[in-house]
Amino acid sequence: MQFKPTIIALLGIATAAVAQAQGAWPTKPITLVVPFAAGGPTDVVARTLGAAMTKSLGQTIVVENKLGAGGTVAANYVAKAAPDGYTFFIHHNGMATAPALYRKLAFDPLKDFEFVSQAVEVPMTMLARKDFPANNLQEMVAYIKANQSKINLANAGLGAVSQLCGMMFQRAIGVQVTEVPFQGTAPAMNALLGGQVDVLCDQTTQTVPQIKAGNVKLYGVTTKSRVKVLPNAPTLAEQGLKDFEVVVWHGIYAPKGTPKPVLDKMNAAVRTALKDPDVIKRMDELGAEIVPDAGNTPEALHAWLKAEIDKWGPVIKAGGKFAD
Ligand code: ASP
């Protein structure tokens, strides 16, 4: 009997929360968690979309950079966050590669999240520091092979696409160099610009301005075909690295249990943002391709993530690089 008022009070709070989530949402700023450092490729996509979504939602999208362990710290944080409609997450292929890379992953990418939408796809570029003694991919490969023990390859940690690309590159040319992990490729790029590391594979969303300014050396793009934003850059595959392909895709997620009406409104806001002329222009300048509207459903993201987990699992396991 004495529990009754407490139960009634709790029911009242829960009902109010659901009503608020379903009706007036959003009534306060929304956090969009980014798993890598500010200023890097994932952050650029998040902030560009966030600014456009702020316009249609009428509330600010606040980007929060939660760093560590190749994106898994942030994913775990969001998986356990309150499903109240005020925490969302943007992540890339790392959502699919983490289960194969981490032996004790504390979240399940397919079960612990609600799926909102896909967003953009981004090519990667193979770069070296400006004074790297190689002027094309053949020379680069020859130099790396001859100096394996001295080469530092930067990445954004186990689970980052830079790490995946670097792993595939080493495997394709038959070397093993020293990998230097950062908490995002923004600090990795700074190290490349400063000459503290030698090689970095990273997304055009960060690298195009540095390539165009001549601050780094470019050896190729990781897509099947050449990309519009860097028309003179050959693909790695056409230069002899057969079947080399890494395309970075992004998905937007929420903690499991986030109310469906909120997810629907968020999905609509993402779709609207992807048609915003400012977003289209910025993504175009940075070489990112907006996913066609039909692909931007929760179901499409879920199916894509599942397919990517199935695709990368065996590739990564064969690479033999794991963490706990
Ligand atoms: N592009 C990076 C990576 O996954 C992460 C970042 O956005 O900083 O390698």
Short mmCIF file of C-alpha atoms and ligand atoms in Angstrom, two decimals:
data_model
loop_
_atom_site.label_atom_id
_atom_site.label_comp_id
_atom_site.label_asym_id
_atom_site.label_seq_id
_atom_site.Cartn_x
_atom_site.Cartn_y
_atom_site.Cartn_z
CA MET A 1 0.00 0.00 0.00
CA GLN A 2 2.69 2.48 0.97
CA PHE A 3 4.28 2.12 -2.52
CA LYS A 4 1.19 3.39 -4.30
CA PRO A 5 1.97 7.13 -4.31
CA THR A 6 5.50 6.42 -5.52
CA ILE A 7 4.23 4.24 -8.36
CA ILE A 8 1.63 6.84 -9.33
CA ALA A 9 4.30 9.56 -9.25
CA LEU A 10 6.66 7.48 -11.39
CA LEU A 11 3.90 6.70 -13.86
CA GLY A 12 3.16 10.40 -14.04
CA ILE A 13 6.79 11.24 -14.82
CA ALA A 14 7.02 8.47 -17.41
CA THR A 15 3.78 9.56 -19.10
CA ALA A 16 4.95 13.18 -19.16
CA ALA A 17 8.29 12.13 -20.62
CA VAL A 18 6.65 10.06 -23.35
CA ALA A 19 4.15 12.82 -24.13
CA GLN A 20 6.94 15.34 -24.33
CA ALA A 21 9.05 13.06 -26.45
CA GLN A 22 6.21 12.38 -28.84
CA GLY A 23 4.51 15.74 -29.01
CA ALA A 24 6.56 18.82 -28.46
CA TRP A 25 9.95 17.23 -29.14
CA PRO A 26 12.43 18.81 -29.29
CA THR A 27 12.05 21.25 -26.41
CA LYS A 28 15.77 21.60 -25.66
CA PRO A 29 19.13 21.19 -27.46
CA ILE A 30 19.94 17.75 -28.86
CA THR A 31 23.35 16.16 -28.41
CA LEU A 32 24.97 14.52 -31.43
CA VAL A 33 27.87 12.39 -30.23
CA VAL A 34 30.91 12.21 -32.53
CA PRO A 35 33.38 9.41 -31.76
CA PHE A 36 36.52 11.27 -32.94
CA ALA A 37 38.33 14.56 -32.42
CA ALA A 38 36.88 17.96 -33.33
CA GLY A 39 37.90 19.23 -36.75
CA GLY A 40 38.31 15.75 -38.26
CA PRO A 41 36.27 14.10 -41.03
CA THR A 42 33.43 12.68 -38.91
CA ASP A 43 33.20 15.93 -36.98
CA VAL A 44 32.96 17.96 -40.20
CA VAL A 45 30.05 15.84 -41.44
CA ALA A 46 28.32 16.03 -38.04
CA ARG A 47 28.67 19.80 -37.73
CA THR A 48 27.56 20.45 -41.32
CA LEU A 49 24.45 18.28 -40.90
CA GLY A 50 23.89 19.58 -37.36
CA ALA A 51 23.76 23.20 -38.53
CA ALA A 52 21.16 22.33 -41.18
CA MET A 53 19.10 20.18 -38.80
CA THR A 54 19.07 22.97 -36.24
CA LYS A 55 17.15 25.06 -38.80
CA SER A 56 14.39 22.49 -39.34
CA LEU A 57 14.13 21.22 -35.75
CA GLY A 58 14.14 24.66 -34.12
CA GLN A 59 16.59 23.44 -31.47
CA THR A 60 20.37 23.45 -31.53
CA ILE A 61 22.22 20.26 -32.36
CA VAL A 62 25.19 20.27 -30.01
CA VAL A 63 28.13 18.17 -31.21
CA GLU A 64 29.88 16.34 -28.40
CA ASN A 65 33.23 14.68 -29.20
CA LYS A 66 33.65 11.55 -27.08
CA LEU A 67 37.07 10.18 -27.85
CA GLY A 68 38.80 6.88 -27.49
CA ALA A 69 39.37 3.31 -28.67
CA GLY A 70 38.62 3.90 -32.36
CA GLY A 71 35.08 5.14 -31.72
CA THR A 72 34.00 2.38 -29.32
CA VAL A 73 34.06 4.62 -26.22
CA ALA A 74 31.44 6.86 -27.82
CA ALA A 75 29.36 3.95 -29.15
CA ASN A 76 29.28 2.38 -25.70
CA TYR A 77 28.32 5.70 -24.14
CA VAL A 78 25.39 6.17 -26.54
CA ALA A 79 24.26 2.54 -26.18
CA LYS A 80 23.83 3.20 -22.44
CA ALA A 81 22.50 6.78 -22.65
CA ALA A 82 18.90 7.65 -21.71
CA PRO A 83 16.57 6.99 -24.68
CA ASP A 84 14.85 10.32 -24.15
CA GLY A 85 15.28 11.72 -27.64
CA TYR A 86 18.11 14.06 -26.73
CA THR A 87 21.13 11.87 -27.50
CA PHE A 88 22.04 10.76 -31.02
CA PHE A 89 25.20 9.30 -32.52
CA ILE A 90 26.97 9.56 -35.85
CA HIS A 91 29.50 6.89 -36.74
CA HIS A 92 31.07 5.34 -39.82
CA ASN A 93 32.21 1.83 -40.88
CA GLY A 94 33.69 1.52 -37.37
CA MET A 95 30.23 0.47 -36.19
CA ALA A 96 30.60 -2.61 -38.41
CA THR A 97 34.27 -3.39 -37.83
CA ALA A 98 34.32 -3.08 -34.01
CA PRO A 99 32.74 -6.52 -33.32
CA ALA A 100 35.60 -8.23 -35.18
CA LEU A 101 38.32 -5.99 -33.69
CA TYR A 102 37.34 -5.98 -30.01
CA ARG A 103 37.14 -9.22 -28.09
CA LYS A 104 35.09 -7.72 -25.25
CA LEU A 105 32.88 -5.18 -26.94
CA ALA A 106 30.42 -3.83 -24.34
CA PHE A 107 27.67 -3.11 -26.89
CA ASP A 108 26.01 -4.85 -29.81
CA PRO A 109 25.84 -2.54 -32.86
CA LEU A 110 22.75 -4.28 -34.23
CA LYS A 111 20.80 -4.67 -30.96
CA ASP A 112 21.68 -1.75 -28.68
CA PHE A 113 20.67 1.14 -30.95
CA GLU A 114 17.74 2.59 -32.80
CA PHE A 115 18.52 3.35 -36.44
CA VAL A 116 17.80 6.79 -37.84
CA SER A 117 19.33 7.23 -41.29
CA GLN A 118 22.35 6.89 -43.53
CA ALA A 119 23.88 10.19 -44.57
CA VAL A 120 26.98 10.53 -46.76
CA GLU A 121 29.70 8.37 -48.31
CA VAL A 122 33.28 9.57 -48.45
CA PRO A 123 36.36 8.40 -50.39
CA MET A 124 39.73 8.11 -48.68
CA THR A 125 43.10 9.34 -49.83
CA MET A 126 46.53 7.78 -49.34
CA LEU A 127 48.89 10.51 -48.15
CA ALA A 128 52.43 11.04 -46.94
CA ARG A 129 54.19 13.98 -45.36
CA LYS A 130 55.16 16.75 -47.78
CA ASP A 131 58.85 15.80 -47.85
CA PHE A 132 58.32 12.05 -48.17
CA PRO A 133 60.92 10.79 -50.68
CA ALA A 134 58.49 9.29 -53.21
CA ASN A 135 56.63 10.98 -56.05
CA ASN A 136 54.16 8.27 -57.02
CA LEU A 137 52.64 5.11 -55.57
CA GLN A 138 55.32 2.82 -57.02
CA GLU A 139 58.09 4.89 -55.43
CA MET A 140 56.13 5.11 -52.19
CA VAL A 141 55.71 1.34 -51.98
CA ALA A 142 59.39 0.77 -52.82
CA TYR A 143 60.51 3.27 -50.17
CA ILE A 144 58.22 1.78 -47.50
CA LYS A 145 59.45 -1.74 -48.30
CA ALA A 146 63.07 -0.64 -48.03
CA ASN A 147 62.51 1.31 -44.79
CA GLN A 148 59.80 -0.70 -43.02
CA SER A 149 61.23 -0.34 -39.52
CA LYS A 150 61.37 3.45 -39.82
CA ILE A 151 57.89 4.16 -41.22
CA ASN A 152 55.19 5.59 -38.92
CA LEU A 153 51.63 5.12 -40.17
CA ALA A 154 49.09 7.30 -38.37
CA ASN A 155 45.50 6.32 -37.68
CA ALA A 156 42.56 7.13 -35.40
CA GLY A 157 42.73 3.91 -33.38
CA LEU A 158 41.55 0.34 -33.77
CA GLY A 159 38.08 0.61 -35.31
CA ALA A 160 38.75 3.80 -37.26
CA VAL A 161 38.59 3.68 -41.04
CA SER A 162 42.10 5.13 -41.21
CA GLN A 163 43.26 2.03 -39.33
CA LEU A 164 41.26 -0.25 -41.63
CA CYS A 165 42.67 1.44 -44.74
CA GLY A 166 46.22 1.32 -43.32
CA MET A 167 45.83 -2.35 -42.48
CA MET A 168 44.60 -3.17 -45.99
CA PHE A 169 47.41 -1.12 -47.53
CA GLN A 170 50.10 -2.92 -45.51
CA ARG A 171 48.57 -6.24 -46.45
CA ALA A 172 48.33 -5.29 -50.14
CA ILE A 173 52.00 -4.33 -50.38
CA GLY A 174 53.28 -6.97 -47.94
CA VAL A 175 54.78 -4.85 -45.15
CA GLN A 176 54.29 -4.29 -41.45
CA VAL A 177 55.12 -0.81 -40.23
CA THR A 178 54.63 1.01 -36.93
CA GLU A 179 51.04 2.20 -36.44
CA VAL A 180 50.61 5.38 -34.41
CA PRO A 181 47.06 5.79 -33.05
CA PHE A 182 45.49 9.20 -32.40
CA GLN A 183 42.01 10.04 -31.09
CA GLY A 184 40.82 11.11 -34.50
CA THR A 185 42.48 11.97 -37.78
CA ALA A 186 42.46 15.71 -36.98
CA PRO A 187 45.42 15.19 -34.59
CA ALA A 188 46.84 12.55 -36.97
CA MET A 189 46.81 15.12 -39.79
CA ASN A 190 48.57 17.64 -37.53
CA ALA A 191 51.29 15.06 -36.91
CA LEU A 192 51.59 14.45 -40.67
CA LEU A 193 51.83 18.20 -41.34
CA GLY A 194 54.47 18.47 -38.63
CA GLY A 195 56.43 15.54 -40.05
CA GLN A 196 56.11 13.45 -36.85
CA VAL A 197 54.46 10.63 -38.84
CA ASP A 198 55.04 9.55 -42.44
CA VAL A 199 51.83 8.12 -43.89
CA LEU A 200 48.08 8.56 -43.34
CA CYS A 201 45.03 7.21 -45.14
CA ASP A 202 42.12 9.55 -44.46
CA GLN A 203 38.84 10.86 -45.76
CA THR A 204 38.58 13.60 -48.38
CA THR A 205 36.33 15.52 -45.96
CA GLN A 206 39.53 16.43 -44.12
CA THR A 207 42.27 15.91 -46.68
CA VAL A 208 41.09 17.84 -49.77
CA PRO A 209 42.03 21.30 -48.40
CA GLN A 210 45.50 20.03 -47.36
CA ILE A 211 46.04 18.32 -50.73
CA LYS A 212 44.95 21.42 -52.65
CA ALA A 213 47.22 23.62 -50.54
CA GLY A 214 50.16 21.30 -51.29
CA ASN A 215 50.73 20.55 -47.61
CA VAL A 216 50.80 16.76 -48.09
CA LYS A 217 51.68 14.31 -50.89
CA LEU A 218 48.79 12.38 -52.45
CA TYR A 219 49.30 8.88 -53.89
CA GLY A 220 45.77 7.88 -54.81
CA VAL A 221 42.15 7.47 -53.82
CA THR A 222 40.62 4.35 -52.29
CA THR A 223 37.46 4.22 -54.41
CA LYS A 224 36.75 1.98 -57.42
CA SER A 225 36.70 4.97 -59.77
CA ARG A 226 38.35 8.37 -59.65
CA VAL A 227 36.54 11.08 -57.69
CA LYS A 228 35.24 14.41 -58.96
CA VAL A 229 36.90 16.49 -56.28
CA LEU A 230 40.40 15.15 -57.11
CA PRO A 231 40.10 14.33 -60.84
CA ASN A 232 43.84 13.85 -61.38
CA ALA A 233 44.27 11.38 -58.56
CA PRO A 234 44.42 7.77 -59.76
CA THR A 235 42.77 5.05 -57.71
CA LEU A 236 45.01 2.69 -55.76
CA ALA A 237 43.44 -0.20 -57.70
CA GLU A 238 44.32 1.24 -61.11
CA GLN A 239 47.92 1.61 -59.91
CA GLY A 240 48.20 -2.10 -59.24
CA LEU A 241 46.68 -2.64 -55.78
CA LYS A 242 44.05 -4.99 -57.15
CA ASP A 243 40.54 -4.66 -55.68
CA PHE A 244 41.68 -2.07 -53.13
CA GLU A 245 38.50 -0.31 -52.09
CA VAL A 246 37.45 1.49 -48.94
CA VAL A 247 34.45 3.80 -48.98
CA VAL A 248 33.46 5.47 -45.73
CA TRP A 249 29.75 5.51 -44.95
CA HIS A 250 28.00 7.23 -42.08
CA GLY A 251 24.95 6.27 -40.07
CA ILE A 252 22.94 8.12 -37.44
CA TYR A 253 21.76 6.16 -34.40
CA ALA A 254 19.98 6.66 -31.07
CA PRO A 255 19.95 4.69 -27.82
CA LYS A 256 17.65 1.64 -27.92
CA GLY A 257 14.15 2.58 -26.74
CA THR A 258 14.11 6.12 -28.12
CA PRO A 259 10.41 6.75 -28.96
CA LYS A 260 9.41 6.04 -32.55
CA PRO A 261 7.79 9.47 -33.15
CA VAL A 262 11.10 11.09 -32.16
CA LEU A 263 13.04 8.79 -34.48
CA ASP A 264 10.63 9.64 -37.31
CA LYS A 265 11.10 13.38 -36.76
CA MET A 266 14.87 12.98 -36.56
CA ASN A 267 14.85 10.95 -39.77
CA ALA A 268 12.85 13.72 -41.48
CA ALA A 269 15.33 16.32 -40.19
CA VAL A 270 18.30 14.34 -41.56
CA ARG A 271 16.62 13.98 -44.96
CA THR A 272 15.80 17.69 -45.04
CA ALA A 273 19.41 18.51 -44.11
CA LEU A 274 20.70 16.30 -46.92
CA LYS A 275 18.70 18.43 -49.38
CA ASP A 276 19.88 21.74 -47.88
CA PRO A 277 21.89 23.72 -50.48
CA ASP A 278 24.55 24.63 -47.88
CA VAL A 279 25.05 20.95 -47.03
CA ILE A 280 25.13 19.92 -50.70
CA LYS A 281 27.72 22.60 -51.50
CA ARG A 282 29.96 21.78 -48.52
CA MET A 283 29.80 18.02 -49.12
CA ASP A 284 30.56 18.57 -52.80
CA GLU A 285 33.63 20.68 -52.00
CA LEU A 286 34.90 17.96 -49.67
CA GLY A 287 34.23 15.02 -51.99
CA ALA A 288 31.39 13.49 -49.95
CA GLU A 289 28.44 11.89 -51.76
CA ILE A 290 25.00 12.34 -50.28
CA VAL A 291 23.19 9.00 -49.98
CA PRO A 292 20.09 9.02 -52.25
CA ASP A 293 16.84 9.64 -50.37
CA ALA A 294 15.57 6.04 -50.72
CA GLY A 295 18.58 4.80 -48.73
CA ASN A 296 17.95 7.10 -45.80
CA THR A 297 15.56 4.93 -43.84
CA PRO A 298 16.21 3.16 -40.53
CA GLU A 299 15.64 -0.18 -42.29
CA ALA A 300 18.20 0.61 -44.99
CA LEU A 301 20.80 1.58 -42.38
CA HIS A 302 20.14 -1.58 -40.37
CA ALA A 303 20.43 -3.80 -43.47
CA TRP A 304 23.60 -2.00 -44.58
CA LEU A 305 25.23 -2.29 -41.14
CA LYS A 306 24.44 -6.01 -41.03
CA ALA A 307 25.91 -6.54 -44.50
CA GLU A 308 29.05 -4.58 -43.55
CA ILE A 309 29.53 -6.61 -40.35
CA ASP A 310 29.34 -9.77 -42.46
CA LYS A 311 31.71 -8.32 -45.06
CA TRP A 312 34.47 -6.96 -42.79
CA GLY A 313 34.42 -9.61 -40.04
CA PRO A 314 36.43 -12.21 -42.01
CA VAL A 315 38.76 -9.58 -43.55
CA ILE A 316 39.65 -8.21 -40.13
CA LYS A 317 39.98 -11.60 -38.47
CA ALA A 318 42.47 -12.57 -41.18
CA GLY A 319 44.43 -9.42 -40.30
CA GLY A 320 44.95 -10.74 -36.77
CA LYS A 321 44.87 -7.38 -35.00
CA PHE A 322 42.58 -7.33 -31.96
CA ALA A 323 42.05 -5.52 -28.69
CA ASP A 324 40.16 -6.41 -25.52
N1 ASP B 1 38.36 9.64 -40.16
C1 ASP B 1 38.79 9.11 -38.93
C2 ASP B 1 38.93 7.65 -39.00
O1 ASP B 1 38.02 6.89 -38.73
C3 ASP B 1 38.11 9.51 -37.73
C4 ASP B 1 37.86 10.97 -37.59
O2 ASP B 1 36.81 11.39 -38.03
O3 ASP B 1 38.69 11.67 -37.02
O4 ASP B 1 39.98 7.24 -39.31
#
